[in-house]
Coordinates of C-alpha atoms and ligand atoms in Angstrom, one line a residue:
M296 CA 0.7 -45.1 -5.8
N297 CA 3.9 -43.7 -7.2
I298 CA 5.3 -40.3 -6.2
T299 CA 4.0 -38.5 -9.2
E300 CA 0.4 -39.7 -8.5
T301 CA 0.7 -38.5 -4.9
A302 CA 1.9 -35.1 -6.0
N303 CA -0.9 -34.8 -8.6
N304 CA -3.4 -35.8 -5.9
I305 CA -2.2 -33.1 -3.6
N306 CA -2.5 -30.5 -6.4
S307 CA -5.9 -31.5 -7.7
E308 CA -7.3 -31.3 -4.1
N309 CA -5.6 -28.0 -3.2
P310 CA -8.0 -25.2 -3.9
L311 CA -5.1 -22.7 -4.1
L312 CA -3.7 -24.7 -7.0
T313 CA -6.9 -25.2 -8.9
L314 CA -7.7 -21.5 -9.1
K315 CA -8.1 -20.3 -12.7
Y316 CA -4.5 -19.1 -13.3
E317 CA -4.1 -17.0 -16.4
P318 CA -0.7 -16.7 -18.1
A319 CA -1.1 -13.0 -18.8
I320 CA 2.5 -11.8 -18.5
E321 CA 3.8 -15.1 -19.7
S322 CA 1.9 -14.7 -22.9
L323 CA 3.9 -11.6 -23.7
G324 CA 6.9 -13.7 -24.5
N325 CA 10.2 -14.2 -22.7
E326 CA 11.6 -10.7 -23.0
Y327 CA 10.0 -9.5 -19.8
Y328 CA 11.1 -12.3 -17.3
D329 CA 13.3 -15.2 -16.5
Q330 CA 12.0 -18.6 -15.5
V331 CA 13.1 -19.5 -12.0
I332 CA 12.4 -22.1 -9.4
A333 CA 11.8 -21.6 -5.7
E334 CA 14.2 -22.4 -2.8
Q335 CA 13.6 -25.6 -0.9
F336 CA 13.3 -24.6 2.7
P337 CA 14.2 -26.6 5.8
Q338 CA 11.0 -25.6 7.6
H339 CA 7.4 -24.7 6.6
T340 CA 5.3 -23.2 9.5
L341 CA 2.3 -21.3 8.4
R342 CA 2.3 -18.1 10.4
W343 CA -0.3 -16.1 8.6
R344 CA -3.2 -16.8 6.1
N345 CA -5.4 -13.9 5.0
D346 CA -8.8 -15.5 5.1
A347 CA -10.4 -12.1 4.6
I348 CA -9.3 -12.0 0.9
L349 CA -10.0 -15.6 0.0
P350 CA -13.6 -14.8 -1.0
T351 CA -12.3 -12.4 -3.7
L352 CA -10.6 -15.5 -5.2
G353 CA -13.9 -17.4 -5.0
L354 CA -12.6 -19.5 -2.1
N355 CA -14.4 -20.3 1.2
P356 CA -11.8 -20.2 3.9
R357 CA -13.3 -23.2 5.6
F358 CA -12.3 -25.4 2.6
V359 CA -8.7 -24.2 2.4
K360 CA -6.5 -26.1 4.8
D361 CA -3.3 -24.8 6.3
E362 CA -1.6 -27.6 4.6
D363 CA -2.9 -26.3 1.3
F364 CA -1.2 -22.9 2.0
I365 CA 2.0 -24.7 3.0
N366 CA 2.1 -26.9 -0.1
A367 CA 1.4 -24.0 -2.5
F368 CA 3.1 -21.1 -0.9
G369 CA 5.8 -22.6 1.2
K370 CA 6.9 -25.8 -0.6
F371 CA 5.9 -24.4 -4.0
Q372 CA 4.5 -27.7 -5.3
G373 CA 2.7 -28.0 -8.5
R374 CA 3.3 -24.7 -10.4
E375 CA 7.0 -24.3 -11.2
P376 CA 8.6 -22.7 -13.0
F377 CA 7.9 -19.1 -11.9
L378 CA 8.7 -15.8 -13.5
A379 CA 11.4 -13.4 -12.1
L380 CA 10.3 -10.1 -13.6
R381 CA 12.9 -7.9 -15.2
Y382 CA 13.0 -4.2 -14.3
H383 CA 15.2 -1.3 -13.6
G384 CA 14.5 1.8 -11.5
Y385 CA 15.6 5.1 -10.1
Q386 CA 16.8 4.5 -6.6
L387 CA 17.3 7.6 -4.4
G388 CA 17.6 9.5 -7.6
Q389 CA 20.1 7.3 -9.3
Y390 CA 19.2 5.1 -12.3
N391 CA 20.0 1.4 -11.5
P392 CA 19.9 -1.1 -14.4
Q393 CA 20.9 -3.9 -12.0
L394 CA 17.5 -4.6 -10.5
G395 CA 14.8 -7.2 -11.2
D396 CA 13.0 -9.7 -8.9
G397 CA 16.0 -10.6 -6.7
R398 CA 14.2 -12.3 -3.9
G399 CA 10.7 -12.9 -5.3
F400 CA 8.9 -13.9 -8.5
L401 CA 5.5 -13.8 -10.1
Y402 CA 3.9 -17.0 -8.7
G403 CA 0.8 -16.7 -10.9
Q404 CA -2.1 -14.5 -12.0
V405 CA -5.6 -15.2 -11.0
R406 CA -9.0 -13.7 -12.0
G407 CA -10.9 -12.6 -8.9
T408 CA -14.7 -12.9 -8.5
D409 CA -14.7 -9.1 -9.1
G410 CA -13.5 -9.7 -12.6
Q411 CA -10.1 -8.2 -11.9
L412 CA -6.8 -10.0 -12.6
Y413 CA -4.6 -10.3 -9.5
D414 CA -0.9 -11.1 -9.2
F415 CA 0.4 -13.5 -6.6
G416 CA 4.0 -12.3 -6.1
T417 CA 6.5 -13.9 -3.7
K418 CA 8.9 -12.2 -1.4
G419 CA 11.7 -14.3 0.1
S420 CA 11.5 -17.3 -2.2
G421 CA 15.2 -17.6 -3.0
K422 CA 17.8 -16.4 -5.5
T423 CA 17.1 -15.4 -9.0
P424 CA 19.4 -14.0 -11.8
Y425 CA 18.7 -10.6 -10.2
S426 CA 19.8 -11.4 -6.6
R427 CA 23.3 -9.8 -7.1
G428 CA 25.0 -10.3 -3.8
G429 CA 21.8 -10.9 -1.9
D430 CA 20.5 -14.1 -0.4
G431 CA 17.1 -14.0 -2.0
M432 CA 15.4 -14.2 1.4
L433 CA 12.9 -12.2 3.5
T434 CA 13.3 -11.9 7.3
L435 CA 10.4 -13.1 9.4
K436 CA 10.2 -9.6 10.8
G437 CA 10.1 -8.2 7.3
G438 CA 7.2 -10.5 6.5
V439 CA 5.4 -9.5 9.7
R440 CA 5.8 -5.8 9.0
E441 CA 4.5 -6.1 5.4
V442 CA 1.4 -8.1 6.6
L443 CA 0.6 -5.4 9.2
A444 CA 1.2 -2.4 6.9
A445 CA -1.0 -3.8 4.1
E446 CA -3.9 -4.7 6.5
A447 CA -3.7 -1.3 8.2
L448 CA -3.6 0.7 5.0
H449 CA -6.4 -1.3 3.5
R450 CA -8.7 -0.5 6.4
L451 CA -7.6 3.2 6.2
G452 CA -8.8 3.4 2.6
V453 CA -5.5 3.2 0.8
R454 CA -5.5 1.3 -2.5
T455 CA -3.0 -1.3 -1.6
S456 CA -1.7 -4.8 -2.2
R457 CA -2.3 -7.3 0.6
C458 CA -0.6 -10.4 1.9
L459 CA -2.1 -13.7 1.2
S460 CA 0.2 -15.8 3.4
M461 CA 3.4 -16.0 5.3
V462 CA 5.3 -19.2 6.0
E463 CA 8.3 -19.3 8.3
T464 CA 11.1 -21.1 6.5
G465 CA 13.7 -22.0 9.2
L466 CA 16.8 -20.3 7.9
N467 CA 19.1 -18.0 9.8
L468 CA 19.6 -14.7 8.0
W469 CA 22.1 -12.0 8.6
R470 CA 21.0 -8.4 8.2
G471 CA 22.6 -5.1 9.0
D472 CA 19.2 -3.6 10.2
E473 CA 18.0 -6.4 12.4
P474 CA 19.7 -8.2 15.3
S475 CA 21.2 -11.3 13.5
P476 CA 21.0 -14.1 13.0
T477 CA 17.3 -13.5 12.4
R478 CA 14.5 -15.8 11.3
S479 CA 13.3 -16.2 7.7
S480 CA 9.9 -16.2 5.9
V481 CA 8.4 -16.4 2.5
M482 CA 5.4 -14.2 1.9
I483 CA 2.8 -14.2 -0.9
R484 CA 1.6 -10.8 -1.9
M485 CA -1.7 -10.3 -3.8
S486 CA -1.7 -7.2 -5.9
K487 CA -3.2 -5.7 -9.0
S488 CA 0.1 -6.0 -10.8
H489 CA 3.8 -6.2 -10.3
I490 CA 4.5 -4.2 -13.4
R491 CA 6.4 -1.2 -12.2
F492 CA 7.4 2.2 -13.6
G493 CA 10.9 0.5 -13.6
T494 CA 9.6 -2.3 -15.9
F495 CA 9.0 0.3 -18.6
E496 CA 12.2 2.3 -17.8
R497 CA 14.2 -0.9 -18.5
L498 CA 12.7 -1.2 -22.0
H499 CA 13.7 2.4 -22.7
Y500 CA 17.2 1.8 -21.4
I501 CA 17.7 -1.3 -23.6
Q502 CA 16.2 0.6 -26.5
R503 CA 13.3 -1.6 -27.3
P504 CA 10.3 0.6 -28.2
D505 CA 8.6 -2.4 -29.6
L506 CA 8.6 -4.1 -26.2
T507 CA 7.4 -0.9 -24.6
K508 CA 4.4 -0.6 -26.9
K509 CA 3.5 -4.3 -26.4
L510 CA 3.7 -3.9 -22.6
L511 CA 1.7 -0.7 -22.7
D512 CA -1.0 -2.3 -24.7
H513 CA -1.1 -5.2 -22.2
V514 CA -1.3 -2.8 -19.2
I515 CA -4.1 -0.8 -20.8
E516 CA -6.0 -3.9 -21.8
I517 CA -5.9 -5.5 -18.3
Y518 CA -5.6 -2.6 -15.9
Y519 CA -7.3 0.3 -17.9
P520 CA -9.9 -1.8 -19.7
H521 CA -12.3 1.1 -20.2
L522 CA -9.6 2.7 -22.4
H523 CA -9.0 -0.4 -24.3
N524 CA -12.7 -1.0 -25.0
S525 CA -14.0 2.4 -25.7
Q526 CA -14.2 3.4 -29.4
D527 CA -13.7 7.1 -28.5
A528 CA -10.6 6.3 -26.7
L529 CA -9.1 4.2 -29.5
E530 CA -7.1 7.1 -31.0
D531 CA -5.4 8.4 -27.9
K532 CA -5.7 5.6 -25.5
Y533 CA -2.0 6.0 -24.6
A534 CA -2.4 9.6 -23.7
L535 CA -5.5 8.8 -21.7
F536 CA -3.7 6.0 -19.9
Y537 CA -1.0 8.4 -18.7
A538 CA -3.6 11.0 -17.7
E539 CA -5.3 8.3 -15.6
L540 CA -2.1 7.0 -14.1
V541 CA -1.3 10.6 -12.9
K542 CA -4.7 10.8 -11.3
R543 CA -4.4 7.3 -9.6
V544 CA -0.9 8.1 -8.3
A545 CA -1.9 11.5 -7.0
E546 CA -4.9 10.0 -5.2
L547 CA -2.7 7.2 -3.8
V548 CA -0.2 9.7 -2.2
A549 CA -3.1 11.7 -0.8
Q550 CA -4.3 8.4 0.8
W551 CA -0.9 7.8 2.3
M552 CA -0.7 11.4 3.6
A553 CA -4.2 11.3 5.2
A554 CA -3.4 7.9 6.8
G555 CA -0.1 9.4 8.2
F556 CA 1.9 6.9 6.2
C557 CA 5.5 7.2 5.0
H558 CA 6.3 4.5 2.4
A559 CA 10.0 5.3 2.8
V560 CA 11.4 3.8 -0.4
L561 CA 9.7 5.6 -3.3
N562 CA 12.1 4.3 -6.0
T563 CA 10.5 3.8 -9.4
D564 CA 10.8 0.1 -9.0
N565 CA 8.4 0.4 -6.1
M566 CA 5.8 2.3 -8.1
S567 CA 3.1 0.2 -9.6
I568 CA 1.8 1.0 -13.1
T569 CA -1.7 0.5 -11.7
G570 CA -1.3 3.2 -9.2
E571 CA -1.6 0.8 -6.3
S572 CA 0.6 0.9 -3.2
F573 CA 2.9 -2.1 -2.5
D574 CA 6.2 -3.3 -1.1
Y575 CA 6.4 -2.3 2.5
G576 CA 9.9 -2.4 3.9
P577 CA 11.2 0.3 6.3
Y578 CA 7.9 2.2 6.2
G579 CA 6.6 4.1 9.2
F580 CA 3.4 5.8 10.3
I581 CA 3.9 9.3 11.7
T582 CA 3.5 9.7 15.4
T583 CA 3.0 13.5 15.2
Y584 CA 2.4 15.7 12.2
D585 CA 6.1 15.9 11.6
L586 CA 6.7 16.9 8.0
Y587 CA 10.3 15.6 7.9
F588 CA 9.5 12.2 9.4
T589 CA 11.8 9.8 7.5
A590 CA 11.3 6.1 7.9
A591 CA 14.3 4.5 6.2
Y592 CA 17.6 4.6 8.1
F593 CA 19.5 4.9 4.8
D594 CA 17.6 7.9 3.6
Y595 CA 20.2 10.4 5.0
Y596 CA 18.9 13.4 3.1
K597 CA 15.2 12.8 3.9
R598 CA 14.5 12.4 0.2
Y599 CA 11.5 10.2 0.9
C600 CA 10.3 11.9 4.1
Y601 CA 6.6 12.1 4.9
S602 CA 5.8 15.5 3.3
Q603 CA 8.0 14.9 0.2
Q604 CA 5.9 12.0 -1.0
P605 CA 3.7 14.0 -3.3
E606 CA 6.7 15.7 -5.0
I607 CA 8.6 12.5 -5.3
C608 CA 5.7 10.6 -6.9
K609 CA 5.2 13.5 -9.3
L610 CA 8.9 13.3 -10.1
N611 CA 8.6 9.6 -10.7
L612 CA 5.7 10.2 -13.1
E613 CA 7.9 12.8 -14.9
L614 CA 10.8 10.3 -15.2
L615 CA 8.4 7.8 -16.7
Q616 CA 7.7 10.3 -19.5
E617 CA 11.2 9.6 -20.9
T618 CA 10.0 6.1 -21.8
L619 CA 6.6 7.0 -23.0
K620 CA 7.7 9.9 -25.2
G621 CA 8.0 7.6 -28.2
I622 CA 4.3 6.7 -27.9
I623 CA 2.6 9.7 -26.4
H624 CA 2.9 13.3 -27.5
E625 CA 5.1 15.3 -25.1
N626 CA 2.5 18.0 -24.8
D627 CA -0.1 15.5 -23.7
L628 CA 2.2 14.1 -21.1
D629 CA 2.9 17.6 -19.7
V630 CA -0.7 18.6 -19.6
S631 CA -1.6 15.4 -17.8
L632 CA 1.2 15.8 -15.2
S633 CA 0.3 19.4 -14.6
K634 CA -3.0 18.2 -13.1
F635 CA -1.2 16.1 -10.4
G636 CA -1.5 18.8 -7.7
E637 CA -5.2 19.4 -8.4
Y638 CA -6.0 15.7 -8.1
Y639 CA -3.8 15.4 -5.0
Q640 CA -5.4 18.3 -3.2
A641 CA -9.0 17.1 -4.0
E642 CA -8.4 13.6 -2.7
Y643 CA -6.4 14.8 0.4
R644 CA -9.1 17.3 1.3
R645 CA -11.9 14.7 0.9
L646 CA -10.0 12.2 3.1
M647 CA -9.1 14.8 5.8
L648 CA -12.6 16.1 6.0
Q649 CA -13.8 12.5 6.5
K650 CA -11.4 12.3 9.4
L651 CA -12.9 15.5 10.8
G652 CA -16.3 13.8 10.6
F653 CA -17.6 15.2 7.3
A654 CA -18.0 12.4 4.7
N655 CA -20.8 14.2 3.0
L656 CA -20.3 17.8 2.3
A657 CA -24.0 18.7 1.7
N658 CA -25.3 21.2 4.2
L659 CA -21.8 22.5 4.9
Q660 CA -20.2 25.8 3.9
I661 CA -17.1 24.9 1.9
N662 CA -15.0 27.8 3.0
E663 CA -15.7 27.0 6.6
V664 CA -14.7 23.3 6.4
D665 CA -11.6 24.3 4.4
H666 CA -10.7 26.8 7.1
L667 CA -11.2 24.0 9.7
L668 CA -8.8 21.7 7.8
S669 CA -6.1 24.3 7.5
L670 CA -6.5 25.2 11.2
T671 CA -6.3 21.5 12.1
L672 CA -3.0 21.1 10.2
T673 CA -1.6 24.2 11.7
Y674 CA -2.6 23.0 15.2
L675 CA -1.2 19.5 14.7
H676 CA 2.0 21.0 13.3
E677 CA 2.6 23.6 16.0
T678 CA 1.6 21.5 19.0
Q679 CA 3.0 18.2 17.8
V680 CA 0.3 16.3 19.6
G681 CA -0.2 12.7 18.4
Y682 CA -1.6 12.7 14.9
H683 CA -3.7 9.6 15.2
Q684 CA -4.3 10.3 18.9
F685 CA -5.8 13.7 18.1
F686 CA -8.4 12.3 15.6
Y687 CA -9.1 9.3 17.8
E688 CA -9.7 11.7 20.8
M689 CA -12.2 13.7 18.6
A690 CA -14.0 10.5 17.8
N691 CA -13.9 9.2 21.4
S692 CA -15.0 12.3 23.2
F693 CA -17.5 13.6 20.6
D694 CA -20.7 14.9 22.2
I695 CA -23.8 16.2 20.6
N696 CA -23.5 19.2 23.0
W697 CA -20.5 20.5 21.1
R698 CA -23.1 21.8 18.7
D699 CA -24.5 24.1 21.4
D700 CA -21.5 25.2 23.4
Q701 CA -18.0 25.7 22.1
A702 CA -16.5 25.4 25.6
L703 CA -17.6 21.7 25.5
V704 CA -15.6 20.9 22.3
M705 CA -12.9 18.4 23.2
S706 CA -13.5 19.3 26.9
K707 CA -13.6 15.7 28.0
S708 CA -10.4 14.9 26.2
E709 CA -7.6 14.2 28.6
I710 CA -4.7 14.2 26.3
F711 CA -4.1 17.9 25.9
P712 CA -3.3 19.4 29.3
G713 CA -2.7 23.1 28.9
I714 CA -3.1 23.1 25.1
G715 CA -6.8 23.8 25.5
K716 CA -5.9 27.3 26.5
S717 CA -3.9 28.2 23.4
E718 CA -5.4 30.6 20.9
I719 CA -5.2 28.3 18.0
F720 CA -7.0 25.5 19.9
D721 CA -9.7 27.9 21.0
N722 CA -10.2 29.0 17.4
W723 CA -10.3 25.4 16.3
C724 CA -13.0 24.6 18.9
F725 CA -15.0 27.6 18.0
L726 CA -15.0 26.8 14.3
Y727 CA -15.8 23.1 14.9
H728 CA -18.7 24.1 17.1
Q729 CA -19.9 26.6 14.5
I730 CA -19.9 24.1 11.7
L731 CA -21.9 21.6 13.8
N732 CA -24.2 24.4 14.8
N733 CA -25.0 25.1 11.2
L734 CA -25.8 21.5 10.5
P735 CA -29.4 20.1 10.9
I736 CA -29.5 18.3 14.2
E737 CA -30.4 15.0 12.6
K738 CA -27.0 15.1 10.8
I739 CA -24.9 15.1 14.0
E740 CA -25.1 11.4 14.6
Q741 CA -23.6 10.9 11.1
V742 CA -20.7 13.1 12.1
A743 CA -20.1 11.0 15.2
E744 CA -20.2 7.8 13.1
N745 CA -17.8 9.2 10.6
L746 CA -15.4 10.2 13.3
R747 CA -15.5 6.7 14.7
Y748 CA -15.1 4.9 11.4
Y749 CA -12.3 7.0 9.9
N750 CA -10.2 7.3 13.1
P751 CA -9.4 3.9 14.6
K752 CA -7.9 3.8 18.0
T753 CA -5.0 1.6 17.1
A754 CA -2.4 3.2 14.8
L755 CA 0.5 1.0 13.5
L756 CA 3.2 3.0 15.2
R757 CA 6.6 1.6 15.7
P758 CA 6.3 0.6 19.3
V759 CA 3.1 -1.3 18.5
I760 CA 4.9 -3.3 15.9
E761 CA 7.9 -3.8 18.2
S762 CA 5.7 -5.1 21.0
V763 CA 4.2 -7.8 18.9
W764 CA 7.6 -8.6 17.4
E765 CA 9.1 -8.9 20.9
Q766 CA 6.6 -11.6 21.8
I767 CA 7.4 -13.5 18.6
T768 CA 11.1 -13.3 18.9
E769 CA 11.4 -13.8 22.7
V770 CA 8.8 -16.4 23.4
D771 CA 7.4 -17.4 20.0
N772 CA 4.0 -16.1 21.1
W773 CA 2.1 -15.2 17.9
Q774 CA -1.2 -14.3 19.6
P775 CA -0.5 -10.5 20.0
F776 CA 0.3 -10.4 16.2
Y777 CA -3.0 -12.1 15.3
D778 CA -4.9 -9.8 17.7
L779 CA -3.2 -6.8 16.2
V780 CA -4.1 -7.8 12.6
T781 CA -7.7 -8.3 13.6
T782 CA -7.8 -5.0 15.4
L783 CA -6.3 -3.2 12.3
Q784 CA -8.7 -5.0 10.0
E785 CA -11.6 -4.0 12.1
G786 CA -10.4 -0.5 12.6
K787 CA -10.7 -0.8 16.4
Ligands
AMP802 P1 13.2 -3.9 -2.5 O1 14.0 -3.2 -1.4 O2 12.6 -5.1 -2.0 O3 12.3 -3.0 -3.2 O4 14.3 -4.4 -3.5 C1 15.1 -3.6 -4.3 C2 16.0 -4.5 -5.2 O5 16.9 -5.3 -4.4 C3 15.2 -5.5 -6.0 O6 15.9 -5.8 -7.2 C4 15.2 -6.7 -5.0 O7 14.9 -7.9 -5.7 C5 16.6 -6.7 -4.5 N1 16.8 -7.3 -3.2 C6 16.4 -6.8 -2.0 N2 16.7 -7.6 -1.0 C7 17.3 -8.7 -1.6 C8 17.8 -9.9 -1.0 N3 17.8 -10.2 0.3 N4 18.3 -10.8 -1.9 C9 18.3 -10.5 -3.2 N5 17.9 -9.4 -3.8 C10 17.3 -8.5 -3.0
MG803 MG1 10.8 -3.3 -4.3

């Protein structure tokens, strides 16, 4: 057998390579990307494979070997060349026309069993025409952090990309924000799309309205298909697209806020045109309800702090209008954007009430639960007790007797010595007791179940990440990382 035949055999037997790849972006022509090849790495150690998402691709994990992951997503056999996508973006408020896939590329696009088209994007796969001074690489810790964030967020109900695999690649990298030299990895991210707000902004910047329209048609056809297909929508499908994007983004930020998540780098090149969350670098989960919590060390002015996220996303949507103005009437854009706050509030309220145990609002007095929510936030803010800890304690100490006696509410919780005596806490306990008291008794078990489901014990706080990383970096022990991923996925 000659070398070509061997390579072909590997490919035809590799279920990751025989998936039905669709050249969706490729078919738009070469104005949107550059063809690139992947780096050849000195080492390929599979550190993570996300078996939980293989069924969405029509794959049974049992029939996909580790070697298949390595050949496809570490050695990059069988599918070159790849597409480094072109984009610009507003970074920390400044327009940057020097961006683009600088350490990643679009590996391929695959139709899932759910009928949706998914992108496989790489991170850490080598230099491209957009690498500028960078090395095109991803640190191993960066890969570990993105895997963890995506799995945690997914379980918490955030519409997010997920990682398909991570391969350690054997290079020594130098980074200002990690003890260096540090280990390297290449990660595959599965997302709805890697088309960003910044992909459109670039087309405006280079003054190509023809390309903007073509890309917008593509986005609507694939990611907003109901607008593409509906006869009613034919006339103003572009305006309807923007209206829906506003809603999707508003809901996404509400999901982050309820999850206690700070993305940290809300540049427009990190905003997906599908309204999905992706690209987890220096993110952080809040420890307490600290409105100014800022996760990125370089964000000196707290531009992207926890509580600024809704405003920033709204601003990013507004910046996108510049590009869309040639296609969508300005008034339509403004009217759509003016609904951002309303969409955000509705989703945030829904999610927070779920965390408080109320997934179904039937039988509840709306003004009472709204009062409970605002009291909860005031309490969390004033006391700075642990955000995740508070909700977990509710779930853990919940007792049906809370319905009958307000003095029992949270009485078994051990984490608030002294706080139980404060006026705001007493008010909170009274209100919670009252709401339960107004519910039919047979509904109480549902409240307990909601509390348990929506408030996992393990939050992905910085010390949790650092403790698994310490085991990896000091003794190459990956078990705590695998255990943590499972815990996050299961919401334990
Ligand atoms: P990110 O921080 O991953 O959202 O990337 C912002 C921009 O910087 C994108 O254009 C990236 O491709 C580029 N970039 C980030 N890190 C590197 C790197 N190590 N090498 C080359 N380009 C990079
Ligand atoms: Mg990015």
